[in-house]
Every structure is written in structure tokens, then in C-alpha cells.
CSV table of C-alpha atoms in Angstrom, one decimal:
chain,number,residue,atom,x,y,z
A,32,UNK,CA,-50.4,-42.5,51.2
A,33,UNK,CA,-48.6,-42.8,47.8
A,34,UNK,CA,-44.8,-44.2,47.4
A,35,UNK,CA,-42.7,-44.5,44.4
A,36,UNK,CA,-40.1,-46.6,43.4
A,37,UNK,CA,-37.2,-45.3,40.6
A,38,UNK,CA,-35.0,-49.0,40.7
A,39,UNK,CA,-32.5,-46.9,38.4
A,40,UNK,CA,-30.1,-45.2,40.4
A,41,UNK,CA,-27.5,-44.6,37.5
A,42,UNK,CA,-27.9,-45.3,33.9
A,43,UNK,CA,-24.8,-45.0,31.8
A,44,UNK,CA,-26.0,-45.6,27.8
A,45,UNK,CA,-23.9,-44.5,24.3
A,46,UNK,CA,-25.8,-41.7,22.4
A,47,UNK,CA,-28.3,-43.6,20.0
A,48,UNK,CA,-29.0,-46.5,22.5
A,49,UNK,CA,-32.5,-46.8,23.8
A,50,UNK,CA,-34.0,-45.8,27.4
A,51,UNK,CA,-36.2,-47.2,29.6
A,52,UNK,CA,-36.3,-45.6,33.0
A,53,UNK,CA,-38.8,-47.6,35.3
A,54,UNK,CA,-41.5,-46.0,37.7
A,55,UNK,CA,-43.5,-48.2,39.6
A,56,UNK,CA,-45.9,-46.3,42.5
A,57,UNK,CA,-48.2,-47.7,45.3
A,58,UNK,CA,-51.5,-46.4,46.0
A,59,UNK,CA,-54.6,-48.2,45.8
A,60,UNK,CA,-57.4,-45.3,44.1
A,61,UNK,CA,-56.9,-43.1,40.7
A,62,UNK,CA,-53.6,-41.2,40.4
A,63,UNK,CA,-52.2,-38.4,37.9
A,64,UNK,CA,-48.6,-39.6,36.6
A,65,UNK,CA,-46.0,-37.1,36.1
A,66,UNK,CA,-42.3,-37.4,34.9
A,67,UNK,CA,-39.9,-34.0,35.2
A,68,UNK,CA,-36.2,-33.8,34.4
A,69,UNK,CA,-33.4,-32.0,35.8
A,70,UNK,CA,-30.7,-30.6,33.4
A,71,UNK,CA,-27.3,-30.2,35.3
A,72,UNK,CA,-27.6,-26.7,37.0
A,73,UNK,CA,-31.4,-26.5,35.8
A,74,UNK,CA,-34.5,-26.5,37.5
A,75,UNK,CA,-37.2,-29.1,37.2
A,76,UNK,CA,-39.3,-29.5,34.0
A,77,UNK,CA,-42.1,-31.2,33.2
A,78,UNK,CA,-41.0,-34.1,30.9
A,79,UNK,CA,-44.8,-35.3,30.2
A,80,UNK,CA,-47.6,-35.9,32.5
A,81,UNK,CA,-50.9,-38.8,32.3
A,82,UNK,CA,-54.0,-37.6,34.2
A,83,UNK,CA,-56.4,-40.2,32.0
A,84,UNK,CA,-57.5,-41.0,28.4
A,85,UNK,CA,-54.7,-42.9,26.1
A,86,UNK,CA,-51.8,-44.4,28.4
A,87,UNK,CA,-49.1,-43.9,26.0
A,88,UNK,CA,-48.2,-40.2,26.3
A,89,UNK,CA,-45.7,-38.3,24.3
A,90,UNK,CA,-43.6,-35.6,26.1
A,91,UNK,CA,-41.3,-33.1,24.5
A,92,UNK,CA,-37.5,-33.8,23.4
A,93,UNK,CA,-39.0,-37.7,21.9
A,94,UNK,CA,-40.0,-39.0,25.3
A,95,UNK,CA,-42.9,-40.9,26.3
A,96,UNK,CA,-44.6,-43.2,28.6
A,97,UNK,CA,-46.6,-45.8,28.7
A,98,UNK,CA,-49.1,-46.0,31.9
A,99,UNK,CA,-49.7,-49.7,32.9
A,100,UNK,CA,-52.7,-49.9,35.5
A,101,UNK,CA,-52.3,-53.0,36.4
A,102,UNK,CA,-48.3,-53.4,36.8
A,103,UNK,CA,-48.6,-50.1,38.6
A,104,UNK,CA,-46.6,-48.9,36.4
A,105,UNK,CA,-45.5,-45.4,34.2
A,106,UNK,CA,-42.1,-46.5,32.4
A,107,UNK,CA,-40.4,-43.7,30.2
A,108,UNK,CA,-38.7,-44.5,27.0
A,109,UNK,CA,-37.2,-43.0,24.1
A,110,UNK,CA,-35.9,-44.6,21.5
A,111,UNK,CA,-32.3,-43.0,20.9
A,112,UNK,CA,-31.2,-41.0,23.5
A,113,UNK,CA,-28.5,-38.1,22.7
A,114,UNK,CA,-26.1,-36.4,25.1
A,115,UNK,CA,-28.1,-33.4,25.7
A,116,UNK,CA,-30.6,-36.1,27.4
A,117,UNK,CA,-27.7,-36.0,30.6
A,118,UNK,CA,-29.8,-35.1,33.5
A,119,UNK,CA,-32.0,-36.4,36.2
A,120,UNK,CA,-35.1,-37.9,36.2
A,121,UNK,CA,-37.8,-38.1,38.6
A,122,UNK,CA,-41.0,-39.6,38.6
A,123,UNK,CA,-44.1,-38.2,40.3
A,124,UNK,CA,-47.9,-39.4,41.5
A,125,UNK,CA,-50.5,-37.6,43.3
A,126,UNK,CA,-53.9,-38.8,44.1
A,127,UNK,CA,-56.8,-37.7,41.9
A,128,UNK,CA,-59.8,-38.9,44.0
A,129,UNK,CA,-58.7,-37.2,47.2
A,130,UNK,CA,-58.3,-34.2,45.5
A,131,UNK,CA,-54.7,-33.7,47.5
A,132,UNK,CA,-52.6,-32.7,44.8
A,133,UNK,CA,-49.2,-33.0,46.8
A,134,UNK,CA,-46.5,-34.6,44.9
A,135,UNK,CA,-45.1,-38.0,45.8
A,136,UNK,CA,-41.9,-38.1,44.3
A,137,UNK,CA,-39.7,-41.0,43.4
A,138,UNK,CA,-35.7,-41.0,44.2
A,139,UNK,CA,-35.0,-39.9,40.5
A,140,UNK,CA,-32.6,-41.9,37.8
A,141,UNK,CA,-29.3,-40.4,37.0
A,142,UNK,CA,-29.0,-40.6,33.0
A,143,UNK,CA,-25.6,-40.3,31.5
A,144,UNK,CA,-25.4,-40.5,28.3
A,145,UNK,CA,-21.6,-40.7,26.2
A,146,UNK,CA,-20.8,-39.3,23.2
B,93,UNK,CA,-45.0,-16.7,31.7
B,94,UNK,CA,-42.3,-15.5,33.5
B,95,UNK,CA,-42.0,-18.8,35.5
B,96,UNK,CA,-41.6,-19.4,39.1
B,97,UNK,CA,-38.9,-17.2,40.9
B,98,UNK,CA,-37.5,-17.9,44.4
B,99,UNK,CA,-35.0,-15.7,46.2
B,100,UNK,CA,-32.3,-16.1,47.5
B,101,UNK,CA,-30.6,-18.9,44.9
B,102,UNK,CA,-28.1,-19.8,47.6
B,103,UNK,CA,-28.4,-19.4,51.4
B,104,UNK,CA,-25.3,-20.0,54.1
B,105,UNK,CA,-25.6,-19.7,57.7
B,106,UNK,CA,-24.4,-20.6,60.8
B,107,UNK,CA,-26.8,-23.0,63.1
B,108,UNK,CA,-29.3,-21.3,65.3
B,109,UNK,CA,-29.9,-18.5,62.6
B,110,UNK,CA,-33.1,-18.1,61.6
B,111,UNK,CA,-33.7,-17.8,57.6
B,112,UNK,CA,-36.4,-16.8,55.3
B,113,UNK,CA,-36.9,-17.7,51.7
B,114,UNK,CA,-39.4,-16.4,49.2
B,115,UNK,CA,-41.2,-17.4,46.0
B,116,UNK,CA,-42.9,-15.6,43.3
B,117,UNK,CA,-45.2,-18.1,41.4
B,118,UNK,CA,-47.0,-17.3,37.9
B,119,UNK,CA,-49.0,-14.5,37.2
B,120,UNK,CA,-52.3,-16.3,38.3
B,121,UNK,CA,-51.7,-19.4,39.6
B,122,UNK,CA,-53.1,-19.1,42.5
B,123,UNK,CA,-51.9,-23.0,44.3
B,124,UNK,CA,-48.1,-22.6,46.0
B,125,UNK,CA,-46.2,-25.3,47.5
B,126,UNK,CA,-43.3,-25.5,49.0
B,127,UNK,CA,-41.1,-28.7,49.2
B,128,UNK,CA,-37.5,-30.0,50.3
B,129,UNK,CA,-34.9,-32.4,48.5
B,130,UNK,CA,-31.6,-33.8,49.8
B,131,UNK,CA,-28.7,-35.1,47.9
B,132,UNK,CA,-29.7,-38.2,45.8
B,133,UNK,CA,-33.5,-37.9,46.8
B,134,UNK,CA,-36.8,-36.6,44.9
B,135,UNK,CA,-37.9,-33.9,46.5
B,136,UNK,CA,-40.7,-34.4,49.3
B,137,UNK,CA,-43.7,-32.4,49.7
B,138,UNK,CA,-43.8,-29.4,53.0
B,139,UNK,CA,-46.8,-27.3,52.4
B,140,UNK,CA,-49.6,-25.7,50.1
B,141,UNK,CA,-51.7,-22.6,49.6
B,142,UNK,CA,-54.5,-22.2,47.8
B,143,UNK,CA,-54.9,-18.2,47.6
B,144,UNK,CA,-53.9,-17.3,50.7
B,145,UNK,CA,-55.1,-20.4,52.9
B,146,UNK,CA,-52.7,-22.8,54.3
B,147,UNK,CA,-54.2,-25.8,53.3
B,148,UNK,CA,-52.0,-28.7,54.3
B,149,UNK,CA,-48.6,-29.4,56.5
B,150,UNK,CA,-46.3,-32.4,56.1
B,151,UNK,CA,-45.4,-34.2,59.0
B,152,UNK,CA,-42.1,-32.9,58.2
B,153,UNK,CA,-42.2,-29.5,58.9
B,154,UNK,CA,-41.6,-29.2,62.4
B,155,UNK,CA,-42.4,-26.4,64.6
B,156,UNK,CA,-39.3,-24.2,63.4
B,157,UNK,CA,-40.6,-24.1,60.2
B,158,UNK,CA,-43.4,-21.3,58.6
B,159,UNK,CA,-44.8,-20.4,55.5
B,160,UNK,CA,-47.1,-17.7,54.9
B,161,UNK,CA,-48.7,-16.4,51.9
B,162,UNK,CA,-50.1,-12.8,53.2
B,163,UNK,CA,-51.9,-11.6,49.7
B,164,UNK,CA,-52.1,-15.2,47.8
B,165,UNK,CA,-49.3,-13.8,45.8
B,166,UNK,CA,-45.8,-14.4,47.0
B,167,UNK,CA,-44.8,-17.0,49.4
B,168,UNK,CA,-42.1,-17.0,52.5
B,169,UNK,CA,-40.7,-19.4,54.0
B,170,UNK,CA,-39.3,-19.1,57.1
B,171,UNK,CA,-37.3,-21.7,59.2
B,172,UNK,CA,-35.8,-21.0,63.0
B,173,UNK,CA,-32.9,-21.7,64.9
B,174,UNK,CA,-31.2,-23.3,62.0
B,175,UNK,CA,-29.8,-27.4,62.6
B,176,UNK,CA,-27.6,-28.8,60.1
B,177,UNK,CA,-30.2,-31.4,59.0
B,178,UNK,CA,-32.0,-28.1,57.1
B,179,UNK,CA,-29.7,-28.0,54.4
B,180,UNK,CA,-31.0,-28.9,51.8
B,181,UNK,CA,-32.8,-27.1,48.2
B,182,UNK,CA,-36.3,-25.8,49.2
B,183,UNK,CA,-38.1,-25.8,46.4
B,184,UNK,CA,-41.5,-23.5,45.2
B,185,UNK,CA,-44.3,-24.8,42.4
B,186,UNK,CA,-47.3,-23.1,41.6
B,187,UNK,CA,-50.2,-24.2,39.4
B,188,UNK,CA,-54.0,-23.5,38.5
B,189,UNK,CA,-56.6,-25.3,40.9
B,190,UNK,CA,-60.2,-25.9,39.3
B,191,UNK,CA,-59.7,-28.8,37.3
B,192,UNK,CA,-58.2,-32.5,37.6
B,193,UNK,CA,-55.4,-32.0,35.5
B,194,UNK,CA,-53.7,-29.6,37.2
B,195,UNK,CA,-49.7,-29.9,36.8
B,196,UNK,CA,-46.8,-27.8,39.0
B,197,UNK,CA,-44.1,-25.9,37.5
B,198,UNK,CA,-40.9,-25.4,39.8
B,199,UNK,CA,-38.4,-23.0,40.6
B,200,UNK,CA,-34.6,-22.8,40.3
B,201,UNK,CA,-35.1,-23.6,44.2
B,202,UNK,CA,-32.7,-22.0,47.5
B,203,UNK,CA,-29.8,-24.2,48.6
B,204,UNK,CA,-29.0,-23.6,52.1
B,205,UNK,CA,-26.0,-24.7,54.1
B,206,UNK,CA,-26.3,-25.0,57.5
B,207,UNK,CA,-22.6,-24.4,58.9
């Protein structure tokens, strides 16, 4: 079975500072990678998503990520983050050899960014 | 796409009520799950269709709970005798199955309150 690990609870950062949210799973075969925000009083959106090929991916709104296979690893950045970025964020693995296409879902990152 | 829909948004009810949810997916997608988050967690994987097969069940959903998906259309979820550790948002994804990079889009979710 998967697991994933968000070690950001709550990040507080000034508009223009840079973000790194961190994403670290367990599972031992090939996995699809998968970040999705949540907007205050939105639903979930797919932020960007890996399934193979280059491992820096660019999402929408200036994010990306950059897929480390051997730290385990899918870290999200963007450069200079802006108020409108306040939301939550929540990483997500599922296993591509099995086939299962569940969602394993990290505890999420609260962002809050000041103006 | 009209995105995924789920009815009702908000649910209260007294414990030992039973409760139904439902979710429209996108036109065409034709892979439904249904998953459960609590305050301050990601949300955690319940069930999936594929059409109108049933083809999985987390340990977590207990005897109480249903889910049916007659046509391989719309969705219900259904959860018995009500306990106060149910409230939580139940949230509804759908996707297209047939290839490896298959990706879930979510709806706005129920909230119920178990009184």
C-alpha cells in the first residue's frame, strides 16, 4: 500500500516569496504523482499531475514539480507566490503497475500567503 | 464539461438516521469513486465503479455503508444508522479508464453533521 507524507502543516509566506511545499510517498513499484489545491470554499483542482516522461512538470497558475525517483520525492514550487495562491494543498500517488487507480492522499499543506 | 455534481451540498441529521448522497460525474467518464475527508486530513479513498461494477471497497467502509451505481451513470451513496464519527465531506471523482494516465476530477463534495 501507498502512504504520503505533507511535513508542511501551515506555511505562512509574504506575496512574492518563494514556495516549496514538500511531498515525499512510500511505495516500492511505478506511481502516477498528482498535486490538487483547495481554494477557500472551493472544491479540489488538479494543480499538475506526473504519470512519466520529463520529471519537472509545469501546472497552471506558475506551479510545478519536480519528481525525484530516488528521494521519493514530488516537491511543488513556484517562484513568487501571490495572495490568490491562499488555499490548501494536497498531494496524491496511486500505483501504476497494479493498475488500482485509488488515490493515496497526503494530509495537505495550509498556504497563507500576506499581502 | 459540466464537471462533477453531488447533491445535497450540506447534509444534517440526527444519529441513527439513515442518509443518501448522490453524484453526477462527467458526460462519459465512465470510472466513479467515492471518498471521505475529516478536518485537517486528505481525503481517503471508500469505493470505485467502473460502469456500473463495484470494483473495490476500503477497509473503511463498514457494513452501514453502500454505494451503488444502477446504470453506470450517477452514483449513491448511502450510509445507515448514522454515528457521529460519519461526519465528515464525502467526496465524488470521475475519470476516463483505458489508459495509464488517467487523472480524477472532484466535486464540490456533501458535508454531513452527525448531531
Amino acid at each position: 500500500a501507498q502512504s504520503v507524507s505533507q511535513h508542511n502543516h501551515h506555511v505562512i509566506l509574504s506575496e512574492a516569496a518563494s514556495l516549496e511545499l514538500g511531498c515525499n510517498y512510500s511505495y516500492g513499484g511505478t506511481v502516477n504523482l498528482f498535486w490538487y489545491v483547495q481554494y477557500p470554499g472551493q472544491h479540489l483542482q488538479l494543480l499538475l499531475k506526473y504519470f512519466s516522461g520529463d520529471p519537472l512538470v509545469k501546472g497552471i497558475k506558475g506551479f510545478e514539480a519536480e519528481f525525484i525517483k530516488s528521494k521519493f520525492s514530488f516537491n511543488l514550487r513556484k517562484p513568487s507566490v501571490q495572495w490568490s495562491d491562499t488555499a490548501e494543498y494536497f498531494c496524491a500517488v496511486n500505483a501504476k503497475d497494479t493498475g488500482r487507480r485509488a488515490l493515496t492522499f497526503g494530509s495537505g499543506t495550509r498556504l497563507q500567503v500576506q499581502p | 464539461d459540466t464537471g462533477v455534481s453531488q447533491n445535497p451540498r450540506h447534509k444534517i441529521t440526527k444519529r441513527g438516521q439513515n442518509v443518501t448522497f448522490r453524484c453526477d460525474p462527467i458526460s462519459e467518464h465512465n470510472r466513479l469513486y467515492w471518498y471521505r475527508q475529516t478536518l485537517g486530513q486528505g481525503p481517503e479513498f471508500l469505493t470505485y465503479f467502473q460502469n456500473e461494477a463495484q470494483l473495490e471497497k476500503s477497509r473503511l467502509l463498514s457494513d452501514r455503508f453502500s454505494a451503488e451505481r444502477p446504470k453506470g451513470s450517477f452514483s449513491t451513496l448511502e450510509i445507515q444508522r448514522t454515528e457521529q464519527g460519519d461526519s465528515a465531506m464525502y467526496l465524488c471523482a470521475s475519470s476516463v479508464t483505458g489508459t495509464s494516465r488517467e487523472t480524477q476530477y472532484f466535486g464540490p463534495g456533501t458535508r454531513l453533521l452527525v448531531l
